[in-house]
Coordinates of C-alpha atoms in Angstrom, one line a residue:
Chain A
M24 CA 8.9 -20.8 -55.4
E25 CA 11.7 -21.3 -57.8
Y26 CA 13.0 -24.8 -57.9
L27 CA 16.6 -25.8 -58.7
I28 CA 15.2 -28.2 -61.3
D29 CA 11.7 -28.3 -62.5
F30 CA 10.4 -31.0 -64.9
R31 CA 7.0 -29.9 -66.3
N32 CA 5.1 -32.7 -68.2
V33 CA 8.3 -33.9 -69.8
S34 CA 8.0 -36.6 -72.4
F35 CA 10.8 -37.9 -74.6
T36 CA 10.7 -40.2 -77.6
Y37 CA 13.6 -41.9 -79.2
G38 CA 13.4 -42.4 -83.0
S39 CA 10.8 -40.7 -85.2
A40 CA 7.2 -40.5 -84.1
T41 CA 6.1 -42.7 -86.9
E42 CA 8.7 -45.4 -87.1
N43 CA 9.3 -47.6 -84.0
P44 CA 9.1 -44.8 -81.5
V45 CA 10.4 -45.6 -78.1
H46 CA 8.6 -43.5 -75.4
A47 CA 11.4 -43.3 -72.9
L48 CA 9.9 -40.6 -70.7
K49 CA 6.1 -40.1 -70.2
E50 CA 4.8 -36.9 -68.8
I51 CA 7.4 -36.6 -66.0
N52 CA 6.8 -34.0 -63.3
L53 CA 9.7 -33.8 -60.9
R54 CA 10.9 -30.9 -58.7
I55 CA 14.2 -30.7 -57.0
K56 CA 15.1 -28.0 -54.5
E57 CA 18.5 -26.6 -53.8
G58 CA 20.7 -28.9 -51.7
E59 CA 18.6 -32.0 -52.1
F60 CA 20.2 -35.5 -51.8
I61 CA 18.2 -37.8 -54.0
A62 CA 18.6 -41.3 -55.4
V63 CA 16.8 -42.5 -58.6
I64 CA 16.3 -46.2 -58.9
G65 CA 14.5 -48.4 -61.5
P66 CA 15.1 -51.4 -63.6
N67 CA 17.2 -51.4 -66.8
G68 CA 15.4 -49.6 -69.5
S69 CA 13.1 -47.7 -67.2
G70 CA 14.3 -44.3 -68.5
K71 CA 16.7 -43.3 -65.7
S72 CA 19.6 -42.4 -68.0
T73 CA 17.3 -40.6 -70.4
L74 CA 16.0 -38.6 -67.4
A75 CA 19.6 -37.9 -66.3
R76 CA 20.4 -36.4 -69.6
H77 CA 17.6 -34.0 -69.4
F78 CA 18.9 -32.3 -66.2
N79 CA 21.4 -30.2 -68.1
G80 CA 20.1 -30.2 -71.6
L81 CA 22.1 -33.1 -73.1
L82 CA 18.7 -34.2 -74.3
T83 CA 15.8 -31.9 -74.6
P84 CA 12.1 -32.9 -74.1
T85 CA 10.0 -34.0 -77.1
S86 CA 7.2 -32.3 -75.2
G87 CA 7.1 -30.4 -71.9
E88 CA 9.9 -28.3 -70.4
V89 CA 12.8 -28.6 -68.1
L90 CA 13.7 -25.5 -66.1
V91 CA 17.0 -25.1 -64.3
H92 CA 16.8 -22.1 -62.0
G93 CA 14.0 -20.9 -64.2
L94 CA 16.1 -21.3 -67.4
S95 CA 14.6 -23.6 -70.0
T96 CA 16.9 -26.2 -71.5
T97 CA 14.8 -26.1 -74.7
N98 CA 15.7 -22.6 -75.8
S99 CA 18.5 -23.9 -77.9
N100 CA 18.7 -20.7 -79.9
Q101 CA 20.2 -19.2 -76.8
E102 CA 23.6 -21.0 -76.7
K103 CA 24.6 -18.9 -73.7
Q104 CA 21.7 -20.1 -71.7
L105 CA 22.6 -23.8 -72.2
I106 CA 26.2 -23.0 -71.2
E107 CA 24.9 -21.4 -68.1
I108 CA 22.7 -24.4 -67.3
R109 CA 25.7 -26.8 -67.8
K110 CA 27.8 -24.8 -65.5
R111 CA 25.2 -25.2 -62.8
V112 CA 24.4 -28.8 -63.4
G113 CA 27.3 -31.2 -63.7
M114 CA 27.2 -34.7 -65.0
V115 CA 29.2 -37.9 -64.0
F116 CA 28.8 -41.1 -66.0
Q117 CA 29.2 -44.8 -65.2
N118 CA 32.6 -45.3 -66.7
P119 CA 35.2 -42.7 -65.7
D120 CA 37.3 -43.7 -68.7
N121 CA 34.7 -42.1 -70.9
Q122 CA 34.8 -38.9 -69.0
L123 CA 38.5 -38.3 -68.2
V124 CA 40.3 -36.4 -71.0
S125 CA 43.8 -35.8 -69.7
S126 CA 46.5 -38.1 -68.6
I127 CA 47.4 -36.3 -65.3
V128 CA 44.9 -35.9 -62.5
E129 CA 45.2 -32.2 -61.9
E130 CA 45.2 -31.4 -65.6
D131 CA 41.9 -33.3 -66.0
V132 CA 40.3 -31.5 -63.1
A133 CA 41.4 -28.1 -64.7
F134 CA 40.0 -29.0 -68.1
G135 CA 36.5 -27.6 -67.3
P136 CA 37.5 -24.3 -65.7
E137 CA 40.1 -23.7 -68.4
N138 CA 37.4 -23.8 -71.0
L139 CA 35.4 -21.2 -69.1
G140 CA 38.4 -18.8 -69.7
I141 CA 38.8 -17.9 -66.0
P142 CA 42.1 -16.5 -64.7
Q143 CA 45.0 -19.0 -64.0
A144 CA 45.1 -18.3 -60.3
E145 CA 41.4 -19.0 -59.9
I146 CA 41.7 -22.2 -61.9
R147 CA 44.5 -23.3 -59.5
R148 CA 42.4 -22.5 -56.5
R149 CA 39.4 -24.4 -57.8
V150 CA 41.4 -27.4 -58.8
N151 CA 43.2 -27.6 -55.4
H152 CA 39.9 -27.2 -53.6
A153 CA 38.2 -29.9 -55.6
L154 CA 41.0 -32.3 -55.1
A155 CA 41.3 -31.6 -51.4
T156 CA 37.5 -32.0 -50.9
L157 CA 37.5 -35.4 -52.5
N158 CA 40.7 -36.5 -50.6
I159 CA 42.7 -37.0 -53.8
F160 CA 45.0 -34.1 -53.5
K161 CA 48.0 -36.4 -53.0
Y162 CA 47.4 -38.0 -56.4
R163 CA 47.3 -34.6 -58.2
R164 CA 50.5 -35.3 -60.2
E165 CA 49.7 -39.0 -60.8
S166 CA 49.0 -40.4 -64.1
I167 CA 45.3 -41.3 -64.3
C168 CA 45.9 -44.8 -65.7
H169 CA 47.6 -45.7 -62.5
L170 CA 44.6 -45.0 -60.3
S171 CA 42.0 -47.5 -59.2
E172 CA 38.5 -47.3 -60.7
G173 CA 37.1 -45.8 -57.6
Q174 CA 39.9 -43.1 -57.5
K175 CA 39.2 -42.4 -61.2
Q176 CA 35.6 -41.8 -60.5
L177 CA 36.6 -39.4 -57.7
V178 CA 38.7 -37.5 -60.3
A179 CA 35.7 -37.3 -62.6
I180 CA 33.6 -35.9 -59.8
A181 CA 36.5 -33.4 -58.9
G182 CA 36.4 -32.2 -62.6
V183 CA 32.7 -31.5 -62.2
L184 CA 33.2 -29.9 -58.8
A185 CA 35.8 -27.5 -60.2
M186 CA 33.0 -26.0 -62.3
K187 CA 31.3 -24.9 -59.1
P188 CA 28.0 -26.5 -59.9
D189 CA 24.8 -26.2 -57.8
C190 CA 23.9 -29.7 -58.6
I191 CA 25.7 -32.9 -59.7
V192 CA 23.9 -35.7 -61.6
L193 CA 25.6 -39.1 -61.4
D194 CA 24.4 -41.9 -63.7
E195 CA 25.3 -45.2 -62.0
P196 CA 28.8 -43.9 -61.0
T197 CA 29.3 -47.0 -58.8
A198 CA 28.3 -49.8 -61.2
L199 CA 31.8 -50.8 -62.1
L200 CA 33.4 -50.2 -58.7
D201 CA 34.3 -52.7 -56.0
P202 CA 32.7 -52.2 -52.5
F203 CA 35.6 -50.0 -51.3
G204 CA 35.4 -47.8 -54.3
R205 CA 31.6 -47.5 -54.0
K206 CA 31.9 -46.5 -50.4
Q207 CA 34.5 -43.8 -51.2
V208 CA 32.3 -42.3 -53.9
L209 CA 29.2 -42.4 -51.7
E210 CA 30.9 -40.8 -48.7
S211 CA 32.4 -38.1 -50.9
L212 CA 29.0 -37.2 -52.3
K213 CA 27.5 -37.0 -48.8
K214 CA 30.3 -34.6 -47.8
L215 CA 29.7 -32.4 -50.9
N216 CA 26.1 -32.3 -50.1
R217 CA 26.5 -31.5 -46.4
D218 CA 29.5 -29.1 -46.5
E219 CA 29.0 -27.4 -49.9
G220 CA 25.3 -27.6 -50.2
I221 CA 25.5 -29.1 -53.6
A222 CA 22.4 -31.0 -54.7
I223 CA 23.1 -34.6 -55.6
I224 CA 21.0 -36.7 -58.0
F225 CA 22.3 -40.2 -57.9
I226 CA 21.2 -43.0 -60.2
T227 CA 21.9 -46.5 -58.9
H228 CA 21.0 -50.2 -59.1
F229 CA 22.1 -50.8 -55.5
M230 CA 19.3 -50.6 -53.0
S231 CA 21.9 -50.6 -50.3
E232 CA 23.1 -47.2 -51.6
A233 CA 19.7 -45.8 -52.2
V234 CA 18.8 -46.1 -48.4
Y235 CA 21.5 -43.5 -47.6
F236 CA 19.6 -40.7 -49.5
D237 CA 17.0 -38.3 -48.1
R238 CA 14.7 -38.9 -51.0
V239 CA 14.2 -41.8 -53.4
A240 CA 12.4 -41.7 -56.8
V241 CA 11.5 -45.0 -58.4
M242 CA 11.2 -45.1 -62.2
D243 CA 9.5 -47.8 -64.3
C244 CA 8.5 -47.7 -68.0
G245 CA 9.3 -44.0 -68.4
E246 CA 7.3 -42.8 -65.4
I247 CA 8.1 -41.9 -61.8
K248 CA 6.2 -44.5 -59.9
M249 CA 7.1 -43.6 -56.4
D250 CA 8.9 -40.6 -54.8
G251 CA 9.5 -40.1 -51.1
P252 CA 11.8 -40.8 -48.2
P253 CA 13.5 -44.2 -48.4
G254 CA 11.6 -45.5 -45.3
D255 CA 8.3 -44.9 -47.1
I256 CA 9.5 -46.3 -50.4
F257 CA 11.0 -49.6 -49.2
S258 CA 8.2 -50.4 -46.8
Q259 CA 6.0 -50.8 -49.9
S260 CA 7.8 -54.1 -50.7
S261 CA 5.2 -55.5 -53.1
L262 CA 5.3 -52.4 -55.3
I263 CA 9.1 -52.4 -55.3
K264 CA 9.2 -56.1 -56.2
E265 CA 6.6 -55.5 -59.0
V266 CA 9.0 -53.2 -60.8
G267 CA 11.8 -55.8 -60.4
L268 CA 13.8 -54.1 -57.7
D269 CA 15.0 -55.4 -54.4
I270 CA 14.3 -54.5 -50.8
P271 CA 17.4 -53.8 -48.7
V272 CA 18.3 -56.9 -46.7
A273 CA 17.6 -55.3 -43.3
A274 CA 14.2 -54.3 -44.5
Q275 CA 13.5 -57.7 -45.9
L276 CA 14.4 -59.4 -42.6
A277 CA 12.3 -56.9 -40.7
D278 CA 9.4 -57.5 -43.0
E279 CA 9.6 -61.3 -42.6
L280 CA 9.7 -61.0 -38.8
I281 CA 6.7 -58.7 -38.8
Q282 CA 4.8 -61.2 -40.9
R283 CA 5.7 -63.9 -38.4
G284 CA 4.1 -61.8 -35.7
F285 CA 7.2 -60.2 -34.0
P286 CA 6.7 -56.6 -33.0
V287 CA 9.6 -55.2 -35.0
A288 CA 9.4 -51.5 -35.8
P289 CA 8.2 -50.6 -39.3
G290 CA 10.4 -48.7 -41.8
I291 CA 13.8 -50.3 -40.9
L292 CA 16.4 -49.8 -43.6
H293 CA 19.8 -50.3 -42.1
V294 CA 21.5 -53.3 -40.5
E295 CA 22.3 -51.2 -37.3
E296 CA 18.6 -50.3 -36.9
L297 CA 17.5 -53.9 -37.2
V298 CA 20.1 -55.1 -34.7
S299 CA 19.3 -52.5 -32.1
N300 CA 15.6 -53.1 -32.6
L301 CA 16.1 -56.9 -32.1
C302 CA 18.1 -56.2 -29.0
Q303 CA 15.3 -54.1 -27.5
L304 CA 12.8 -56.8 -28.5
K305 CA 14.7 -59.6 -26.9
S306 CA 15.2 -57.7 -23.6
K307 CA 11.4 -57.3 -23.4
I308 CA 10.7 -60.9 -23.9
Chain B
M18 CA 38.8 -80.8 -67.5
P19 CA 40.8 -79.8 -64.4
I20 CA 42.7 -76.6 -64.2
E21 CA 46.1 -76.6 -62.4
V22 CA 48.2 -73.6 -61.6
E23 CA 51.7 -74.0 -60.2
N24 CA 53.9 -71.2 -58.8
L25 CA 52.4 -68.7 -61.3
N26 CA 53.8 -65.1 -61.4
H27 CA 52.7 -62.3 -63.6
T28 CA 54.2 -58.9 -64.1
Y29 CA 52.7 -56.2 -66.3
K30 CA 55.1 -54.1 -68.4
E31 CA 57.9 -56.3 -67.3
G32 CA 61.3 -54.8 -67.9
T33 CA 60.1 -51.2 -68.0
P34 CA 60.0 -48.6 -65.2
F35 CA 56.2 -49.1 -65.0
A36 CA 56.6 -52.8 -64.2
R37 CA 53.9 -54.0 -61.7
Q38 CA 53.7 -57.5 -60.4
A39 CA 50.0 -58.6 -60.6
L40 CA 50.3 -62.3 -59.5
F41 CA 52.6 -63.8 -56.9
D42 CA 53.3 -67.5 -56.7
I43 CA 49.7 -68.7 -57.3
N44 CA 49.0 -72.4 -56.7
L45 CA 45.6 -73.7 -57.3
K46 CA 43.6 -76.7 -58.7
I47 CA 40.0 -76.6 -59.9
D48 CA 38.4 -79.9 -60.6
D49 CA 35.7 -81.0 -63.0
G50 CA 32.2 -79.8 -62.3
E51 CA 33.3 -77.3 -59.6
F52 CA 31.4 -74.1 -59.1
V53 CA 33.9 -71.5 -57.9
G54 CA 33.8 -67.9 -57.0
L55 CA 37.0 -66.0 -57.6
I56 CA 36.6 -62.9 -55.4
G57 CA 38.7 -59.9 -54.7
P58 CA 38.8 -56.1 -54.9
S59 CA 39.7 -54.2 -58.1
Q60 CA 43.3 -54.9 -59.1
S61 CA 43.6 -57.9 -56.9
G62 CA 44.7 -60.0 -59.9
K63 CA 41.5 -62.0 -60.3
S64 CA 40.9 -61.2 -64.0
T65 CA 44.6 -61.6 -64.8
L66 CA 44.5 -65.1 -63.3
G67 CA 41.3 -65.9 -65.1
Q68 CA 42.9 -65.1 -68.4
Y69 CA 45.6 -67.7 -67.8
F70 CA 42.8 -70.4 -67.5
N71 CA 42.1 -70.1 -71.2
A72 CA 45.6 -69.4 -72.4
L73 CA 45.0 -65.7 -73.1
Y74 CA 48.2 -65.3 -71.0
I75 CA 51.0 -67.8 -71.3
P76 CA 53.1 -68.3 -68.2
K77 CA 56.6 -66.9 -68.2
S78 CA 57.1 -68.0 -64.6
G79 CA 55.2 -71.0 -63.3
R80 CA 52.9 -73.5 -65.1
V81 CA 49.3 -73.7 -66.1
L82 CA 47.9 -77.1 -67.0
I83 CA 44.5 -77.4 -68.6
D84 CA 43.4 -81.0 -68.6
G85 CA 47.1 -81.9 -68.3
R86 CA 48.1 -79.8 -71.3
D87 CA 50.8 -77.2 -70.5
T88 CA 49.8 -73.9 -72.0
A89 CA 53.4 -72.9 -72.4
D90 CA 54.3 -76.0 -74.3
R91 CA 54.8 -75.3 -78.0
N92 CA 52.9 -78.5 -79.0
T93 CA 49.8 -77.6 -77.1
D94 CA 46.8 -76.6 -79.3
L95 CA 46.0 -73.3 -77.7
V96 CA 43.0 -72.7 -80.0
Q97 CA 41.5 -75.9 -78.7
I98 CA 42.1 -74.8 -75.1
R99 CA 40.3 -71.5 -75.8
F100 CA 37.3 -73.4 -77.2
D101 CA 37.4 -75.8 -74.2
V102 CA 37.6 -72.9 -71.7
G103 CA 35.1 -70.1 -72.5
Y104 CA 35.7 -66.6 -71.2
V105 CA 32.9 -64.1 -70.9
F106 CA 34.2 -60.6 -70.3
Q107 CA 32.8 -58.0 -68.0
N108 CA 31.8 -55.6 -70.8
P109 CA 29.6 -57.4 -73.4
E110 CA 30.4 -54.6 -75.8
H111 CA 34.0 -55.8 -75.9
Q112 CA 32.8 -59.2 -76.9
L113 CA 29.9 -58.7 -79.3
F114 CA 31.1 -57.5 -82.6
K115 CA 28.7 -58.8 -85.3
T116 CA 25.6 -56.9 -86.4
T117 CA 22.9 -59.3 -85.3
V118 CA 22.6 -61.7 -82.3
G119 CA 22.4 -64.8 -84.6
E120 CA 25.6 -63.9 -86.5
D121 CA 27.4 -63.1 -83.4
I122 CA 26.6 -66.4 -81.7
A123 CA 27.4 -68.4 -84.9
F124 CA 30.9 -66.9 -85.1
G125 CA 32.5 -69.4 -82.7
P126 CA 31.1 -72.6 -84.2
T127 CA 31.9 -71.2 -87.7
C128 CA 35.6 -70.8 -86.6
Q129 CA 35.4 -74.4 -85.4
R130 CA 34.5 -75.4 -88.9
C131 CA 31.1 -76.9 -88.0
S132 CA 28.7 -77.8 -90.7
P133 CA 25.9 -75.2 -91.4
E134 CA 23.3 -77.6 -89.8
E135 CA 25.5 -78.0 -86.7
I136 CA 26.0 -74.3 -86.4
R137 CA 22.3 -73.7 -86.6
K138 CA 21.7 -76.3 -84.0
R139 CA 24.3 -74.9 -81.6
V140 CA 23.1 -71.3 -82.0
R141 CA 19.5 -72.5 -81.2
E142 CA 20.7 -74.5 -78.2
A143 CA 22.9 -71.7 -76.8
M144 CA 20.1 -69.2 -77.1
A145 CA 17.7 -71.5 -75.3
L146 CA 20.3 -72.0 -72.5
V147 CA 20.6 -68.3 -71.8
G148 CA 16.9 -67.6 -72.3
L149 CA 16.9 -65.6 -75.5
D150 CA 13.9 -66.6 -77.6
Y151 CA 15.2 -67.7 -81.0
D152 CA 12.4 -66.2 -83.1
T153 CA 12.5 -62.8 -81.3
F154 CA 16.3 -62.4 -81.1
F155 CA 18.0 -64.3 -83.9
K156 CA 17.8 -61.3 -86.3
R157 CA 17.9 -58.6 -83.6
D158 CA 20.4 -55.9 -84.0
I159 CA 23.0 -56.0 -81.2
F160 CA 22.5 -52.3 -80.7
A161 CA 18.9 -52.8 -79.9
L162 CA 19.6 -55.1 -77.0
S163 CA 19.3 -54.0 -73.3
G164 CA 22.3 -54.5 -71.0
G165 CA 21.0 -57.8 -69.7
Q166 CA 20.2 -59.1 -73.2
K167 CA 23.7 -58.2 -74.4
R168 CA 25.2 -60.2 -71.6
R169 CA 23.0 -63.2 -72.5
A170 CA 24.1 -62.9 -76.1
A171 CA 27.8 -62.8 -75.1
I172 CA 27.4 -65.9 -72.9
A173 CA 25.5 -67.7 -75.7
G174 CA 28.3 -66.9 -78.1
V175 CA 30.8 -68.7 -75.8
L176 CA 28.4 -71.5 -75.1
A177 CA 28.0 -72.2 -78.8
C178 CA 31.6 -73.3 -78.8
Q179 CA 30.6 -76.0 -76.4
P180 CA 33.2 -75.2 -73.7
K181 CA 33.7 -77.6 -70.8
V182 CA 34.7 -74.8 -68.4
L183 CA 33.0 -71.4 -68.3
I184 CA 34.7 -68.3 -66.9
L185 CA 32.3 -65.4 -66.2
D186 CA 34.1 -62.1 -65.4
G187 CA 31.9 -59.5 -63.6
I188 CA 28.8 -60.4 -65.5
T189 CA 26.4 -58.7 -63.1
A190 CA 27.9 -55.2 -63.2
G191 CA 25.4 -52.6 -64.3
L192 CA 22.4 -54.9 -64.2
D193 CA 19.3 -54.2 -62.2
P194 CA 18.3 -56.6 -59.4
R195 CA 16.0 -58.6 -61.6
G196 CA 18.6 -58.8 -64.4
R197 CA 21.2 -60.0 -61.9
K198 CA 18.9 -62.7 -60.6
E199 CA 18.0 -63.9 -64.1
I200 CA 21.6 -64.0 -65.4
L201 CA 22.7 -65.8 -62.2
N202 CA 19.9 -68.4 -62.6
V203 CA 21.2 -69.0 -66.1
V204 CA 24.6 -69.6 -64.7
K205 CA 23.3 -71.9 -62.0
N206 CA 21.5 -74.0 -64.6
L207 CA 24.6 -74.3 -66.8
H208 CA 26.4 -75.7 -63.8
Q209 CA 23.6 -78.0 -62.5
E210 CA 22.2 -79.3 -65.7
G211 CA 25.0 -78.6 -68.2
K212 CA 27.4 -80.1 -65.7
M213 CA 29.9 -77.4 -66.6
T214 CA 32.8 -76.2 -64.4
V215 CA 31.9 -72.6 -63.7
I216 CA 34.2 -69.9 -62.4
L217 CA 32.5 -66.7 -61.4
I218 CA 34.8 -63.7 -61.1
S219 CA 33.2 -61.0 -59.0
H220 CA 33.5 -58.4 -56.2
S221 CA 29.9 -58.8 -55.2
M222 CA 29.6 -61.2 -52.2
D223 CA 25.9 -61.1 -52.4
D224 CA 25.9 -62.6 -55.8
V225 CA 28.3 -65.4 -55.2
A226 CA 27.0 -66.3 -51.7
R227 CA 23.8 -67.7 -53.2
L228 CA 25.5 -69.8 -55.8
V229 CA 29.0 -71.1 -55.6
E230 CA 30.3 -74.0 -53.6
R231 CA 33.9 -72.8 -53.2
I232 CA 35.4 -69.4 -52.9
I233 CA 38.9 -68.2 -53.6
I234 CA 39.7 -64.8 -52.2
M235 CA 42.5 -62.7 -53.9
D236 CA 44.2 -59.6 -52.7
Q237 CA 47.1 -57.8 -54.1
G238 CA 48.0 -60.6 -56.5
R239 CA 47.9 -63.4 -53.8
I240 CA 45.4 -66.0 -52.9
I241 CA 44.5 -65.3 -49.3
D242 CA 41.8 -67.8 -48.7
D243 CA 40.3 -70.8 -50.5
G244 CA 37.5 -73.0 -49.1
P245 CA 33.8 -73.9 -48.9
T246 CA 31.6 -70.8 -49.4
R247 CA 30.1 -70.8 -45.9
E248 CA 33.4 -71.1 -44.3
V249 CA 35.1 -68.3 -46.3
L250 CA 32.3 -65.8 -46.1
T251 CA 31.9 -65.9 -42.4
K252 CA 35.4 -64.6 -41.9
I253 CA 34.0 -61.1 -41.9
G254 CA 37.1 -59.4 -40.6
Q255 CA 39.3 -60.8 -43.3
L256 CA 36.8 -59.6 -46.0
Q257 CA 36.5 -56.1 -44.7
Q258 CA 40.2 -55.8 -44.3
I259 CA 40.7 -56.1 -48.0
G260 CA 37.8 -53.8 -48.8
L261 CA 35.1 -56.4 -49.6
E262 CA 31.6 -56.4 -48.1
P263 CA 30.4 -59.6 -46.6
P264 CA 26.8 -60.5 -47.6
Q265 CA 24.5 -58.3 -45.5
V266 CA 22.7 -61.3 -43.9
I267 CA 26.0 -62.4 -42.5
E268 CA 26.7 -58.9 -41.2
V269 CA 23.3 -58.9 -39.4
M270 CA 24.2 -62.2 -37.6
Q271 CA 27.7 -60.9 -36.8
R272 CA 26.2 -57.8 -35.2
L273 CA 23.7 -59.8 -33.2
R274 CA 26.6 -61.9 -31.9
E275 CA 28.5 -58.8 -30.9
N276 CA 25.4 -57.9 -28.9
G277 CA 25.6 -61.1 -27.0
F278 CA 23.2 -63.3 -28.9
T279 CA 24.0 -66.9 -29.6
V280 CA 23.5 -67.2 -33.3
T281 CA 25.5 -68.8 -36.1
T282 CA 27.0 -66.4 -38.6
G283 CA 27.0 -69.1 -41.3
V284 CA 23.9 -68.0 -43.1
L285 CA 23.8 -67.5 -46.9
N286 CA 20.3 -66.2 -47.6
I287 CA 17.3 -64.5 -46.0
H288 CA 15.6 -67.7 -45.2
E289 CA 18.5 -69.1 -43.2
A290 CA 18.9 -65.8 -41.4
I291 CA 15.2 -65.6 -40.5
S292 CA 15.0 -69.0 -39.1
E293 CA 18.1 -68.3 -37.0
I294 CA 16.7 -65.0 -35.7
V295 CA 13.3 -66.6 -34.9
K296 CA 15.1 -69.3 -33.0
M297 CA 17.0 -66.6 -31.1
L298 CA 13.9 -64.6 -30.3
N299 CA 12.0 -67.6 -29.1
M300 CA 14.8 -68.7 -26.8
P301 CA 13.9 -67.9 -23.2
G302 CA 16.0 -65.1 -21.6
R303 CA 19.2 -63.6 -22.8
E304 CA 22.5 -65.2 -22.5

């Protein structure tokens, strides 16, 4: 079966092999199917951003291979192939100010498609669709500097969406946002995944965000240490703490109660789950 | 070194068509040795207000007194105020500008015309306070630091000026959970052992709940609440209304209450929440 993205024994080393090499990725094997909704977590310096930059060939493996729809990112002699890969896999970074290039919202969103040389009418259609999907259509004529950080991040995502990608990789897009902005971004991504079938790869330091994804990959020291549904990942609390991450609060509380002998259901991640479980428990006592 | 703010207003781009008022009639007093969280959503004015505390902004309307010194008074030594009140910005890359960690931290005391011995002593002390090993990091290139280490270096640079008040603006953004905990422990020690007045500017409730004693909530340029941490944080509705998230432990207790359980919502950490839930589960019957 052809995967959307296929990492085959990917290693990456910063610096030369002889002088202070930093092995940022070590023999990564990771397969992502179309339409997946996956979070990547891991401590600072674990290789998450290096990994992210391999999804569309911003970095290419020191050894091994990354295939996007079967196209290798390493064949750099084929410029066309790399352009095709970048059309399919879009990238959003932590700070929207580093990504936005125009001063007006709709101009920025149009920047990508304009560079593809597609007809004017199609650009207009794509820009309007991207803005409407992300609920920022009403800001289309606004100056970007007047938007909140969360809105700016939505503009950055709209710019990627206008390229009609199969997959969007987001490298800590919520790190600089306030809770409201974070919620906006997360909900928009969920919608893109559900309604448009776009695969989302979301890097974050917030465990409370990771629990909303279908699949969570945990990185540490350049390796993928765990990979599975969030319920499985966060129930292994000692492993998670070992790599310096946190367990979501609801899971921590459930864990503590289980240790004290209360028959709380295993695999709880969300506050609502915990509360309804406790209600059931109490009504039995 | 108390900070007093009286009827302070601030307008960005005043007198232009883009004018936007960022602070409205702020009144506030922060006493010596307080540990305060200044909380609010993006653009609520918290960083703008913070920058008045060390005279980066000078009032055009209202007054700011630092230890009784009016920052708008021509005779006030503003440079001294900026050494007395240290400000650590959200992005350490905006603050660090020398090549190595040691040079960067030494910059402040050098400007204060300290003797070479004094400078060395202060750099050593500042690095120890933030947990950067002197031998490992003194000559380390700034670019070779991780995000967490950069923040520590930025804090150390401010500490080397021996401020009496420390303002930390969004210092946990972009750090992993361990990095957040470590940097917040550093801050806690500065307050407890260094006896410093610390003002933590943040939009993360989970960070401040564990630490500060008093919380000031800002929204749209106004102070909408100011009081002891436990008291302010349990007003969940008010927090959610302005787009902030109450700490999750408080949310759990609130939901339990909505479901008819008699629990207090005034919990600040997992341990308090657990003992409250255990008490509830062990209570006979359901109210």
